[in-house]
Coordinates of C-alpha atoms and ligand atoms in Angstrom, one line a residue:
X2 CA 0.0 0.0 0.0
X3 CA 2.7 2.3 0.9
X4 CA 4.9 1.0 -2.2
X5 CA 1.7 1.7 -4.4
X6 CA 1.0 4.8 -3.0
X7 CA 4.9 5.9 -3.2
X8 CA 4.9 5.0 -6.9
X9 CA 1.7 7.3 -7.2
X10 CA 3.3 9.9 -5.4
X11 CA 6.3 9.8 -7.5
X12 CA 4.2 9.9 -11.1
X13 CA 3.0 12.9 -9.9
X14 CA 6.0 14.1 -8.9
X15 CA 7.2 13.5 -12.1
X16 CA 4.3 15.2 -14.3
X17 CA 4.6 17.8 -12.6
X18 CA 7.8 18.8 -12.5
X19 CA 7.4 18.0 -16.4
X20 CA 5.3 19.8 -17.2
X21 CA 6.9 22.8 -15.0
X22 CA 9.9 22.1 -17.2
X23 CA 8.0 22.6 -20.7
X24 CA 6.4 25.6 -18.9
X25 CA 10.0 27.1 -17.9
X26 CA 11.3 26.6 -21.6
X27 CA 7.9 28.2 -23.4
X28 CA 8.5 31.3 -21.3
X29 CA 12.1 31.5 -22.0
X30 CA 11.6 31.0 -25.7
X31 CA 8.4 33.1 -25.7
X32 CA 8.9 35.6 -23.2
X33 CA 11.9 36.1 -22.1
X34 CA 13.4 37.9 -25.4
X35 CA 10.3 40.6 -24.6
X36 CA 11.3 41.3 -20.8
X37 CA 15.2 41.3 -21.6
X38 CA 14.8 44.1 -24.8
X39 CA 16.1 47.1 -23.7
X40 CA 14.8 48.1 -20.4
X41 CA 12.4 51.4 -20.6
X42 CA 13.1 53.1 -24.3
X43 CA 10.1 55.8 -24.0
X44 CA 9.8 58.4 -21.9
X45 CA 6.9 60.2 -21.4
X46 CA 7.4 64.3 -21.9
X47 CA 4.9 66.3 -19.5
X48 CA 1.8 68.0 -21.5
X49 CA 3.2 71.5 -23.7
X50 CA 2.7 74.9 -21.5
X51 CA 0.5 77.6 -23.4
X52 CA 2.8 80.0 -24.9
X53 CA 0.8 83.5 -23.9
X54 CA 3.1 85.4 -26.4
X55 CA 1.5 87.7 -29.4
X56 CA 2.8 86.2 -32.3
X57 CA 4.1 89.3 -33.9
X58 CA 5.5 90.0 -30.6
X59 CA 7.4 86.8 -31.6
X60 CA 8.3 87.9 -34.9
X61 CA 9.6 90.8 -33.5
X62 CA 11.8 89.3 -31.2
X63 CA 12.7 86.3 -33.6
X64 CA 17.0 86.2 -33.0
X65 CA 19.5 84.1 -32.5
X66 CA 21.2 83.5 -29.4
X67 CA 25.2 81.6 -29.4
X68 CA 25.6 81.9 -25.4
X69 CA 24.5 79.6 -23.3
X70 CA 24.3 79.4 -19.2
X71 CA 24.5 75.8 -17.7
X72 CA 21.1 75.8 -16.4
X73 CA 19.6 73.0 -17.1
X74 CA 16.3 73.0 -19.8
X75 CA 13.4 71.8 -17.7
X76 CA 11.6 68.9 -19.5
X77 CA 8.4 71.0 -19.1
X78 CA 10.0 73.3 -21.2
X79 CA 11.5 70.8 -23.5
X80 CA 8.4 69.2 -23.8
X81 CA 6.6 72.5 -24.9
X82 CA 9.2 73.6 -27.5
X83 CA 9.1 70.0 -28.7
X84 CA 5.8 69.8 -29.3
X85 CA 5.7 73.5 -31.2
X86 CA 8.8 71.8 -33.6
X87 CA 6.7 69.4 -35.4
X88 CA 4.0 68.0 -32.4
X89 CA 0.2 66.7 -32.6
X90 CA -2.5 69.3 -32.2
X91 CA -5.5 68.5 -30.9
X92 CA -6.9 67.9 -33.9
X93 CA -4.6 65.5 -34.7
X94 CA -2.8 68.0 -37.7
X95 CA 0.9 68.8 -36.8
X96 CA 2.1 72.1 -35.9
X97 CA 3.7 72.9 -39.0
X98 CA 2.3 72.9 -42.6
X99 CA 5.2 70.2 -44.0
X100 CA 5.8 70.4 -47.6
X101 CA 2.5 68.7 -49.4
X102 CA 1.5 67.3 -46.4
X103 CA 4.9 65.4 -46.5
X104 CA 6.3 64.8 -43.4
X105 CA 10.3 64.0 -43.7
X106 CA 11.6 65.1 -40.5
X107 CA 12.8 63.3 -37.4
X108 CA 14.3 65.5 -34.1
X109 CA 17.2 63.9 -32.5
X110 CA 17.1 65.3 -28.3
X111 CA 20.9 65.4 -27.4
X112 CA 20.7 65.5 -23.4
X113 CA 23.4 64.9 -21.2
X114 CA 23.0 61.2 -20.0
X115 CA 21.7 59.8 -23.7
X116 CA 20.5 60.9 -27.2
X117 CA 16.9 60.6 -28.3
X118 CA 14.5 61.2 -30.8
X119 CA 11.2 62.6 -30.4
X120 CA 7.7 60.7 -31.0
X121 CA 5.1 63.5 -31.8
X122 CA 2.3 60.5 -31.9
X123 CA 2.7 60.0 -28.0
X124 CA 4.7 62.8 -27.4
X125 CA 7.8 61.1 -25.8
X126 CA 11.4 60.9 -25.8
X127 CA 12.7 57.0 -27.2
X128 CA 15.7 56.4 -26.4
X129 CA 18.3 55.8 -29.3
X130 CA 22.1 55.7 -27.7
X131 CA 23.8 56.2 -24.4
X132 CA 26.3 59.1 -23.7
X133 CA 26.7 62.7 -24.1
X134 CA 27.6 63.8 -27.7
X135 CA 26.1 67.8 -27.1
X136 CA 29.3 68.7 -27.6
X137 CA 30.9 66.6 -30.1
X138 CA 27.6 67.4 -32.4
X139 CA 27.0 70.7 -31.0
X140 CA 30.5 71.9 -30.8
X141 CA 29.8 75.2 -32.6
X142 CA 27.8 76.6 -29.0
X143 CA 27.5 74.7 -25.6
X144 CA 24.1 74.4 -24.5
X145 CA 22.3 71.9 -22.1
X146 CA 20.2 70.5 -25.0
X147 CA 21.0 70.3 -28.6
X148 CA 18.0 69.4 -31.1
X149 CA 19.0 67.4 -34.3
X150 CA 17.0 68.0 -37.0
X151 CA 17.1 65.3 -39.2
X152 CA 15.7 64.7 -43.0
X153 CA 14.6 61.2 -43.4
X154 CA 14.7 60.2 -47.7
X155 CA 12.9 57.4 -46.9
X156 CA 10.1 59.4 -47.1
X157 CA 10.7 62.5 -49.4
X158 CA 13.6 62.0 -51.7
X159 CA 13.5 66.1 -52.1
X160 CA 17.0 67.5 -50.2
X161 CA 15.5 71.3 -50.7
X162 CA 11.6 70.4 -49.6
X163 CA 12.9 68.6 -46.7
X164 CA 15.0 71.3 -45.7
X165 CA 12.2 73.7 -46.1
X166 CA 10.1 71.6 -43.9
X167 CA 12.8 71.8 -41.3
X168 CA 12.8 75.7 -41.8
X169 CA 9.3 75.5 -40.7
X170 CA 9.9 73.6 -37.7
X171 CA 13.2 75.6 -36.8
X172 CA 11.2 79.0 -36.9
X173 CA 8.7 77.3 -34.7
X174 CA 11.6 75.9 -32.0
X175 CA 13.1 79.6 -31.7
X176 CA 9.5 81.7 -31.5
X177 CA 8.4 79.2 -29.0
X178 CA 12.0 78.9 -27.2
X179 CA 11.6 83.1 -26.7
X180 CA 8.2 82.8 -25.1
X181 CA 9.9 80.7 -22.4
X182 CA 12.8 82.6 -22.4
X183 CA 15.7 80.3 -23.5
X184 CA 16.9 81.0 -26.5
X185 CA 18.5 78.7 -29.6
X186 CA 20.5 79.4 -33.0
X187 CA 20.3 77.5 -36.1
X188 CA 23.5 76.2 -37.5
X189 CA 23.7 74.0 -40.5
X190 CA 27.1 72.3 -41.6
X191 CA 28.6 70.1 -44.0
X192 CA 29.2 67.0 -43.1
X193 CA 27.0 67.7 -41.1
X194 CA 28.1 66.7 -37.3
X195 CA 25.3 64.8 -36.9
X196 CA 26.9 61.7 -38.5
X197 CA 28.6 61.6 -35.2
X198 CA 25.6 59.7 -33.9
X199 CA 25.6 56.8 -36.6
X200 CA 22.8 57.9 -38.3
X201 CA 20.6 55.2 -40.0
X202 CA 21.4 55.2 -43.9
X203 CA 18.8 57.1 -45.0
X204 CA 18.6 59.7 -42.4
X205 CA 20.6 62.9 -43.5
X206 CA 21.8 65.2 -40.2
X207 CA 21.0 68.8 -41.5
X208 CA 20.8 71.6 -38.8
X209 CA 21.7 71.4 -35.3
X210 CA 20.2 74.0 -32.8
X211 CA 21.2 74.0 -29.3
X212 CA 18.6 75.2 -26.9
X213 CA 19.4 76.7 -23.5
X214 CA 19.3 80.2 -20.7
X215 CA 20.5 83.4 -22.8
X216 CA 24.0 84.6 -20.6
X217 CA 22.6 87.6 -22.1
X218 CA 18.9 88.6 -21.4
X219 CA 16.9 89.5 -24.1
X220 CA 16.6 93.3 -24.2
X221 CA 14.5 94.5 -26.9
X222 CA 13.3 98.4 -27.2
X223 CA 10.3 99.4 -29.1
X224 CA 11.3 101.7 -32.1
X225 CA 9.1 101.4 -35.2
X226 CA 10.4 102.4 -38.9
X227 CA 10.7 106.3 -39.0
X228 CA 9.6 106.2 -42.6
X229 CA 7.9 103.5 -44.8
X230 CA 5.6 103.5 -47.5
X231 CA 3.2 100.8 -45.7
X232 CA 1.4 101.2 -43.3
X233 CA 3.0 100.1 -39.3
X234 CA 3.2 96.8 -38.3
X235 CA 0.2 95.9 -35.8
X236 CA -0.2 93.4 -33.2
X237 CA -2.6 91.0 -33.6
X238 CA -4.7 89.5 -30.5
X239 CA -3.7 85.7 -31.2
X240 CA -1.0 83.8 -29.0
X241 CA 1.7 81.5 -30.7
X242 CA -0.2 78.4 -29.3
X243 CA -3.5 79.7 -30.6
X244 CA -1.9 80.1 -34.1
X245 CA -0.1 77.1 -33.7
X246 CA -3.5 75.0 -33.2
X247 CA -5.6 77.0 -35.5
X248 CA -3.4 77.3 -38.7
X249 CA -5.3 75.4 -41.3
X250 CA -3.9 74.8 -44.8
X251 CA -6.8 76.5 -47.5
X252 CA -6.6 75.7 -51.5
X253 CA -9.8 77.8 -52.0
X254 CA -10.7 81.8 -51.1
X255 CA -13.9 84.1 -50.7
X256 CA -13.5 86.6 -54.1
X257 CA -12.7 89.3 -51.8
X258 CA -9.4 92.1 -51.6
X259 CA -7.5 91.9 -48.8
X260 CA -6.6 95.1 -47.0
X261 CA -3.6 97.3 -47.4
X262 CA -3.0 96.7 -43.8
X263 CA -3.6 92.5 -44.0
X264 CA -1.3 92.9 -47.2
X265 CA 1.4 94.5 -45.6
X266 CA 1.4 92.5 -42.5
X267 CA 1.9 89.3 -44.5
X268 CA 4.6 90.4 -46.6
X269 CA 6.4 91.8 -44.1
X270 CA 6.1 88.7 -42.1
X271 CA 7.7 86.6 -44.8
X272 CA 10.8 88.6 -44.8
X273 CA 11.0 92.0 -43.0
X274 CA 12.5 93.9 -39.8
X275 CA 11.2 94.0 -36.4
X276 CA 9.8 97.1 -34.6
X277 CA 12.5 96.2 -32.4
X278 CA 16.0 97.1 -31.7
X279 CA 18.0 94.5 -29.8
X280 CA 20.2 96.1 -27.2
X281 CA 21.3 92.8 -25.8
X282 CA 24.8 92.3 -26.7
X283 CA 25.2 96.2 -26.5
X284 CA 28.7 95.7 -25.4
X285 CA 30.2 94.6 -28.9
X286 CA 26.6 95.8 -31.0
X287 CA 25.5 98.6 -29.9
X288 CA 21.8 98.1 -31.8
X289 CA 20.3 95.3 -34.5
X290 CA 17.3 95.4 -35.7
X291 CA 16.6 92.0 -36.3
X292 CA 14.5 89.9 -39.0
X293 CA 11.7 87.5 -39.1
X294 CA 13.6 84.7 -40.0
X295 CA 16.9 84.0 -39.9
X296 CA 19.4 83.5 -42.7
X297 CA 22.4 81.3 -43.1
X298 CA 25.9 83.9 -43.1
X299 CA 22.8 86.4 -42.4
X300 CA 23.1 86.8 -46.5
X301 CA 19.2 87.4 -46.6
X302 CA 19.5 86.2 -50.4
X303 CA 16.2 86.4 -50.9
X304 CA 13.5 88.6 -53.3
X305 CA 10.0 88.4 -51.9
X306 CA 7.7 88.9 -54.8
X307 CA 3.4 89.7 -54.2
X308 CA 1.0 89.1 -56.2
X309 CA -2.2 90.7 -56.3
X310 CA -5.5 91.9 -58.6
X311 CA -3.6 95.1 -59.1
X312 CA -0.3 93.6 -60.5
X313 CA 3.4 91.9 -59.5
X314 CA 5.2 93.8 -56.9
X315 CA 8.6 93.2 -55.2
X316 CA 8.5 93.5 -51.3
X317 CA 11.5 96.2 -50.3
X318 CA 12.2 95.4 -46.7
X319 CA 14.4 98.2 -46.6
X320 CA 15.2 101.0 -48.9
X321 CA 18.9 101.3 -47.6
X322 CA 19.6 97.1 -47.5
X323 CA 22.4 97.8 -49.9
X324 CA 24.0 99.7 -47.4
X325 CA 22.4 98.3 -44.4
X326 CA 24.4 95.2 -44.4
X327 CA 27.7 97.9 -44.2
X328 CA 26.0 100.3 -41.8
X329 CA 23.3 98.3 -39.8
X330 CA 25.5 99.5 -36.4
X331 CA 24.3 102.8 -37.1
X332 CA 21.2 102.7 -35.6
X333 CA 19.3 105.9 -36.5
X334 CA 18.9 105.4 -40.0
X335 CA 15.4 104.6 -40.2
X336 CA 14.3 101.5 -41.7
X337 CA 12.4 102.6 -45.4
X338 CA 10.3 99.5 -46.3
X339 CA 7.7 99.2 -49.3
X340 CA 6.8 97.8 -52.3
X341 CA 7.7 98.5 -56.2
X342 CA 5.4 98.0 -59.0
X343 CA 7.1 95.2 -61.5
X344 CA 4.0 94.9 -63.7
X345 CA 0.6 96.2 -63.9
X346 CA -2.8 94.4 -63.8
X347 CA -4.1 90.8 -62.9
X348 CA -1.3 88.0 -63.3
X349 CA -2.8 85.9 -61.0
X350 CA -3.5 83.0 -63.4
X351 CA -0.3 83.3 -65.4
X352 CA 1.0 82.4 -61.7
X353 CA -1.4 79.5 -61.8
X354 CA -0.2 78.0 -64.8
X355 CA 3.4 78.3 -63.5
X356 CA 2.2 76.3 -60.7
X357 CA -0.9 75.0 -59.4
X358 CA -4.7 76.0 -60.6
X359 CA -6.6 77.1 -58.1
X360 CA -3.7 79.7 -57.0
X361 CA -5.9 82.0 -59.4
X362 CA -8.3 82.7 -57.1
X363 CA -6.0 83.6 -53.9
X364 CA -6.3 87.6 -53.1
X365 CA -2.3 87.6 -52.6
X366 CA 0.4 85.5 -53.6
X367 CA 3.5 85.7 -52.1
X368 CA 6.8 84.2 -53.8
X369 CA 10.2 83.8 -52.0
X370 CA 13.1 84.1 -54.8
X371 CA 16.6 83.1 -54.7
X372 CA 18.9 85.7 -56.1
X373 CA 21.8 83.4 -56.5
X374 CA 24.9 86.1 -56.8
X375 CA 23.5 87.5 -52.9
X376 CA 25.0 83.6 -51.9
X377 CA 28.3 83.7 -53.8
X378 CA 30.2 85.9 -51.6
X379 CA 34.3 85.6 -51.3
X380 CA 34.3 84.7 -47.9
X381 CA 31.8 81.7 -48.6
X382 CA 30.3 81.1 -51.4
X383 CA 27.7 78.9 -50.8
X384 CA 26.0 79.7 -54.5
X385 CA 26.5 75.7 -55.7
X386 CA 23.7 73.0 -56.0
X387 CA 25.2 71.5 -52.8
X388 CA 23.9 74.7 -50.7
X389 CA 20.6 75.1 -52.6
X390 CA 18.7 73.4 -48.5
X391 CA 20.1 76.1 -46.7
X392 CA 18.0 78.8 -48.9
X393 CA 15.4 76.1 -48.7
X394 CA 15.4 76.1 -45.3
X395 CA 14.8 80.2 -45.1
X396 CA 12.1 80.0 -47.7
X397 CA 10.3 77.0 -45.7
X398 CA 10.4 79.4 -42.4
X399 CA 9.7 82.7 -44.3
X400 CA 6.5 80.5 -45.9
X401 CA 5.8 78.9 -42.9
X402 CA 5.6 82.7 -40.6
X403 CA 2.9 83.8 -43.8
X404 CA 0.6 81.2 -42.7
X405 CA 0.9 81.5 -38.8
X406 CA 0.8 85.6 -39.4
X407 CA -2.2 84.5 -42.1
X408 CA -3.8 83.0 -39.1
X409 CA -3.7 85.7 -36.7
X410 CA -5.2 87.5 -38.8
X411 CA -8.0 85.2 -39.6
X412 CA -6.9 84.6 -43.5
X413 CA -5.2 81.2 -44.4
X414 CA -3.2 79.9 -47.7
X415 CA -1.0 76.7 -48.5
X416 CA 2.6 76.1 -49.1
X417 CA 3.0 75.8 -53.3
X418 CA 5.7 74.5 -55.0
X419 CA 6.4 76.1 -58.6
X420 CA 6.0 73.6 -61.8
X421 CA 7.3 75.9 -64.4
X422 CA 10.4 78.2 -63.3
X423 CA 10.9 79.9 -66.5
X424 CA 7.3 81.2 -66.9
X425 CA 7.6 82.3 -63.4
X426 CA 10.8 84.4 -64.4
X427 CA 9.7 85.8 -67.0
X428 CA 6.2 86.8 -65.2
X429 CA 8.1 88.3 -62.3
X430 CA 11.4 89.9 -64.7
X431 CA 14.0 88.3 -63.1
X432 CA 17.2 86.9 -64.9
X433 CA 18.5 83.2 -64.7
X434 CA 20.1 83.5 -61.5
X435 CA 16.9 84.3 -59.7
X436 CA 15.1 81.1 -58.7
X437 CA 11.6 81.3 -57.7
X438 CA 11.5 78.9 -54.6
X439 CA 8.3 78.8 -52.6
X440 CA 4.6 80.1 -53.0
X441 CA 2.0 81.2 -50.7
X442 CA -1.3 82.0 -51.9
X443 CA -3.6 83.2 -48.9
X444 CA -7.0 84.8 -48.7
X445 CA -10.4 84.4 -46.9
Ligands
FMN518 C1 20.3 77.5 -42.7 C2 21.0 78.4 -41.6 C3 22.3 78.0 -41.2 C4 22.9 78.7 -40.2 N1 24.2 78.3 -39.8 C5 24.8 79.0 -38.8 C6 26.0 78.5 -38.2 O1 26.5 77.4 -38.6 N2 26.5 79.2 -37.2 C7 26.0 80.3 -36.6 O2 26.5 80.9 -35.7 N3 24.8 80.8 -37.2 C8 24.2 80.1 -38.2 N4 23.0 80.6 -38.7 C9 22.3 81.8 -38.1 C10 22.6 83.1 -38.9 O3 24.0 83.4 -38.8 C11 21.7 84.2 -38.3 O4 20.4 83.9 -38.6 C12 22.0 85.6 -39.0 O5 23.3 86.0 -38.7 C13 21.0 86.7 -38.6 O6 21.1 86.9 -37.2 P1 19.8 86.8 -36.2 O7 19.2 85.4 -36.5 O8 20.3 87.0 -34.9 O9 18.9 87.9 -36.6 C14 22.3 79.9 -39.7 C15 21.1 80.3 -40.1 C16 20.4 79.5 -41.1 C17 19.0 79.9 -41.6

């Protein structure tokens, strides 16, 4: 009996322990691989702040900054310029425009324990590689953060769109790092540093842009053109995160004009000076009068063209830029802003046909322009085929500040790409060397 019952006992014994074996192998085979991937590779960022900031008040004080304390960037902050670079609104659209709806970008997050890259979709950080590379990618500027931004051809295979997209997202970093009062720089080599990071194949490192505390607080005074031909540049009532969550791309307008006012404020938006001097780095320049965007080598190479009912005009941000680039330290020349007449009457669907059909019924159309010879300088002449992104990149911020300004002002256009360059020229009287780059039809 007890024999009997000890053989029982054993059986058991045995099944069990066999079938706790099997059970011990599935979940090594199955599981185990799961639990022993990398530990945690997604952090969590804490919900965006609401920038309160007038978005002409941003415009205005659109600069860049090189200097850097070591105060730390709060990830609430990082986390709110983040999600202005290329984040989810809450209508699920992204915070900028993209070119076509084509999103190419990816943001690298260099931080001093690790390097990550940004997921708008849950607004995180994933983790990509251990250590601290701010300063071997960032080396132009320290800063406690530097942002890669990163153009992926697996998705566009267009070098110049995709740096336009990132011009869009780079204006939006800086506006939205001033309203929290850091401040950040764009900077854009080649090779580009970012290949320092062992970039995936098809991920091209274009512009880095270190984020961090000004050493030198912003210190702005209000001082309007003396003299201009259009009328002053007025505030609107809209916030940068209201116009960041309200822009909405529009391929079809009311048959209205706009007014000389709206007209102005656009154009000057895509390319002209702030109501501001800057008095911050007063020691070595005394005054600058800063611009809405910024501009690799601060060449400012490009012609802004508008189009209208009345005829083809070409935006002067300043009557004395020939000599402003010389004399910009001497502050009281005022700042002579307008437009010139290049043709008279209703062009608006010869612009059309040089690019896409329902631009004809837009109230304005503004055109950015590359005037090739303003890039081929002695000291760097970055006129080549090779450079063509970094004018890309101005043209995609410059296009990208018409429809946020569009949108404070309760208008809205699209970003257009030109089909026909020649008929475009020849519309606008330029020569060869003057490449029409970007479009922006907007109306009501
Ligand atoms: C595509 C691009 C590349 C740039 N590269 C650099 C750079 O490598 N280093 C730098 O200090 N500034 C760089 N800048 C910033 C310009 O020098 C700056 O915008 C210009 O001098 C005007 O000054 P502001 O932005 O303060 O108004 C770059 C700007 C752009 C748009």
């Amino acid at each position: 009996m007890i024999t009997t019952l000890g053989n029982d006992v054993k059986k058991t014994l045995f099944q069990k322990s066999m079938v706790l074996g099997i059970s011990i192998i599935f979940c090594s085979l199955t599981m185990m691989p799961a639990l022993s991937a990398a530990p945690l590779t997604e952090y969590p960022l804490p919900p965006p702040q609401h920038a309160s900031m007038i978005v002409e008040e941003s415009m205005f004080r659109r600069m860049s900054v090189r200097n850097y304390t070591t105060e730390p960037v709060t990830d609430q902050d990082l986390s709110t310029v983040l999600w202005a670079a290329y984040g989810l609104r809450a209508d699920g659209n992204r915070t900028v425009p993209g070119m076509n709806e084509v999103f190419a970008s990816i943001i690298y997050v260099l931080k001093e324990d690790a390097v990550y890259t940004y997921n708008p979709w849950n607004h995180s950080l994933v983790f990509y590689k251990e250590g601290d590379y701010r300063h071997i990618v960032g080396w132009q500027y320290n800063a406690p953060i530097q942002l890669g931004l990163v153009w992926d051809k697996n998705i566009s295979s267009n070098q110049n769109y995709a740096a336009a997209e990132l011009g869009e997202i780079g204006q939006n970093i800086n506006f939205m790092a001033d309203a929290l009062n850091l401040g950040t720089v764009a900077t854009g080599e080649r090779p580009s540093p970012l290949e320092n990071l062992g970039l995936p194949s098809n991920q091209i490192g274009l512009i880095i842009i270190p984020l961090g505390h000004p050493v030198k607080p912003y210190n702005f005074v209000n001082f309007p053109f003396w003299v201009s031909f259009l009328p002053r540049i007025q505030k609107s009532d809209m916030n940068l995160t209201t116009v960041l969550e309200k822009r909405q791309e529009k391929t079809s307008w009311e048959n209205t004009t706009l007014s000389k006012q709206e007209q102005t404020q656009l154009v000057w938006s895509s390319y002209g000076y702030s109501n501001y001097y800057d008095k911050s780095d007063s020691d070595r320049n005394p005054v600058k009068r800063h611009r809405t965007v910024p501009s690799a080598h601060e060449y400012y190479p490009l012609l802004i063209y508008l189009v209208n009912k009345t005829g083809v005009y070409r935006y002067i941000p300043n009557t004395y830029n020939p000599l402003y680039g010389l004399l910009r330290d001497i502050w009281f020349l005022p700042v002579m802003t307008g437009l010139l007449k290049v043709t008279d009457g209703d062009k608006r669907s010869d612009v059309a046909q040089a690019s896409e059909s329902f631009v004809a019924s837009a109230p304005i159309i503004i055109i950015s322009v590359l005037d090739v010879k303003q890039t081929k300088k002695p000291y760097d002449d970055v006129s080549g085929e090779d450079f063509r992104w970094l004018w890309y990149y101005e043209a995609g911020a410059s296009a990208h500040n018409v429809l946020l300004e569009a949108t404070a002002w309760n208008l809205s256009g699209t970003i257009v790409q030109p089909t026909n360059l020649s008929a475009l020229q020849s519309l606008l009287r330029l020569n060869e060397g003057q490449v029409p780059l970007i479009l922006v039809p907007v109306g009501k």
